[in-house]
Tab-separated table of C-alpha atoms in Angstrom:
chain	number	residue	atom	x	y	z
A	1	UNK	CA	-5.210	-16.872	-5.138
A	2	UNK	CA	-4.008	-13.412	-4.234
A	3	UNK	CA	-6.438	-11.721	-6.632
A	4	UNK	CA	-9.432	-13.333	-4.902
A	5	UNK	CA	-8.164	-12.092	-1.537
A	6	UNK	CA	-7.791	-8.559	-2.899
A	7	UNK	CA	-11.369	-8.667	-4.171
A	8	UNK	CA	-12.554	-10.043	-0.818
A	9	UNK	CA	-10.697	-7.278	1.055
A	10	UNK	CA	-12.335	-4.601	-1.119
A	11	UNK	CA	-15.721	-6.280	-0.660
A	12	UNK	CA	-15.269	-6.122	3.113
A	13	UNK	CA	-14.543	-2.402	2.918
A	14	UNK	CA	-17.630	-1.754	0.788
A	15	UNK	CA	-19.883	-3.776	3.076
A	16	UNK	CA	-18.459	-1.924	6.085
A	17	UNK	CA	-19.164	1.402	4.361
A	18	UNK	CA	-22.784	0.410	3.849
A	19	UNK	CA	-23.457	0.009	7.589
A	20	UNK	CA	-23.430	3.675	8.715
A	21	UNK	CA	-25.410	4.748	5.660
A	22	UNK	CA	-28.003	2.060	6.254
A	23	UNK	CA	-28.273	3.102	9.910
A	24	UNK	CA	-28.637	6.725	8.820
A	25	UNK	CA	-31.416	5.803	6.412
A	26	UNK	CA	-33.284	3.758	9.027
A	27	UNK	CA	-33.043	6.488	11.691
A	28	UNK	CA	-34.044	9.285	9.311
A	29	UNK	CA	-30.903	11.344	9.828
A	30	UNK	CA	-28.402	13.019	7.526
A	31	UNK	CA	-24.930	11.732	6.750
A	32	UNK	CA	-22.453	12.692	4.028
A	33	UNK	CA	-22.394	10.671	0.806
A	34	UNK	CA	-20.630	11.238	-2.502
A	35	UNK	CA	-24.068	11.442	-4.095
A	36	UNK	CA	-25.338	14.577	-2.319
A	37	UNK	CA	-22.591	15.788	-0.015
A	38	UNK	CA	-22.937	16.635	3.674
A	39	UNK	CA	-26.675	17.139	3.549
A	40	UNK	CA	-27.522	13.676	2.216
A	41	UNK	CA	-30.837	12.629	3.682
A	42	UNK	CA	-32.186	9.182	4.511
A	43	UNK	CA	-33.216	8.291	0.951
A	44	UNK	CA	-29.821	9.179	-0.504
A	45	UNK	CA	-28.118	7.225	2.286
A	46	UNK	CA	-30.320	4.217	1.549
A	47	UNK	CA	-29.274	4.373	-2.108
A	48	UNK	CA	-25.599	4.741	-1.180
A	49	UNK	CA	-25.825	1.824	1.274
A	50	UNK	CA	-27.455	-0.281	-1.438
A	51	UNK	CA	-24.759	0.604	-3.949
A	52	UNK	CA	-22.038	-0.352	-1.470
A	53	UNK	CA	-23.748	-3.649	-0.641
A	54	UNK	CA	-24.256	-4.429	-4.326
A	55	UNK	CA	-20.627	-3.593	-5.075
A	56	UNK	CA	-19.449	-5.776	-2.194
A	57	UNK	CA	-21.631	-8.656	-3.386
A	58	UNK	CA	-20.324	-8.298	-6.942
A	59	UNK	CA	-16.725	-8.353	-5.718
A	60	UNK	CA	-17.435	-11.432	-3.610
A	61	UNK	CA	-18.912	-13.164	-6.633
A	62	UNK	CA	-15.829	-12.283	-8.678
A	63	UNK	CA	-13.645	-13.475	-5.803
A	64	UNK	CA	-15.537	-16.765	-5.742
A	65	UNK	CA	-14.827	-17.319	-9.427
A	66	UNK	CA	-11.107	-16.702	-8.920
A	67	UNK	CA	-10.570	-18.326	-5.541
A	68	UNK	CA	-12.344	-21.632	-5.818
A	69	UNK	CA	-14.803	-23.165	-3.380
A	70	UNK	CA	-12.952	-22.679	-0.064
A	71	UNK	CA	-13.659	-19.486	1.852
A	72	UNK	CA	-10.781	-19.699	4.379
A	73	UNK	CA	-8.262	-17.115	3.159
A	74	UNK	CA	-10.893	-15.008	1.425
A	75	UNK	CA	-12.956	-14.779	4.614
A	76	UNK	CA	-9.922	-13.492	6.478
A	77	UNK	CA	-9.330	-10.953	3.695
A	78	UNK	CA	-13.008	-9.876	3.790
A	79	UNK	CA	-12.831	-9.416	7.562
A	80	UNK	CA	-9.551	-7.504	7.236
A	81	UNK	CA	-11.149	-5.148	4.706
A	82	UNK	CA	-14.147	-4.613	6.978
A	83	UNK	CA	-11.896	-3.994	9.988
A	84	UNK	CA	-9.547	-1.670	8.074
A	85	UNK	CA	-12.474	0.459	6.935
A	86	UNK	CA	-14.022	0.508	10.422
A	87	UNK	CA	-10.717	1.565	12.004
A	88	UNK	CA	-10.170	4.252	9.373
A	89	UNK	CA	-13.670	5.628	9.982
A	90	UNK	CA	-13.260	5.598	13.772
A	91	UNK	CA	-9.912	7.384	13.515
A	92	UNK	CA	-11.182	9.931	10.998
A	93	UNK	CA	-14.247	10.696	13.127
A	94	UNK	CA	-12.049	11.118	16.191
A	95	UNK	CA	-9.083	13.022	14.815
A	96	UNK	CA	-10.146	14.891	11.671
A	97	UNK	CA	-11.959	18.148	12.338
A	98	UNK	CA	-15.432	18.137	10.825
A	99	UNK	CA	-18.097	20.776	10.675
A	100	UNK	CA	-20.995	18.683	11.976
A	101	UNK	CA	-24.391	20.254	11.435
A	102	UNK	CA	-26.905	20.022	14.257
A	103	UNK	CA	-29.684	19.377	11.730
């Protein structure tokens, strides 16, 4: 079903978004989140990563209910969502000017 693939795509994007925030939390650095802005510390990043993972898991569960037992097309959609988010982040980090703090 198309709706299960849309949910899987969105889940992939959320799971991809959790990765840099989880890495930030583990390394004790700062990284922007919607929760506390540019100065979000490790604890806030851990919370944001958890929220993204939980949201991705919830969307996958909803996708499972709509798409049946086979993962084939939904897995491709999940991977496409993950890849789309990763490419968007790489491009935005490369081409959009940011005021990166040294702290």
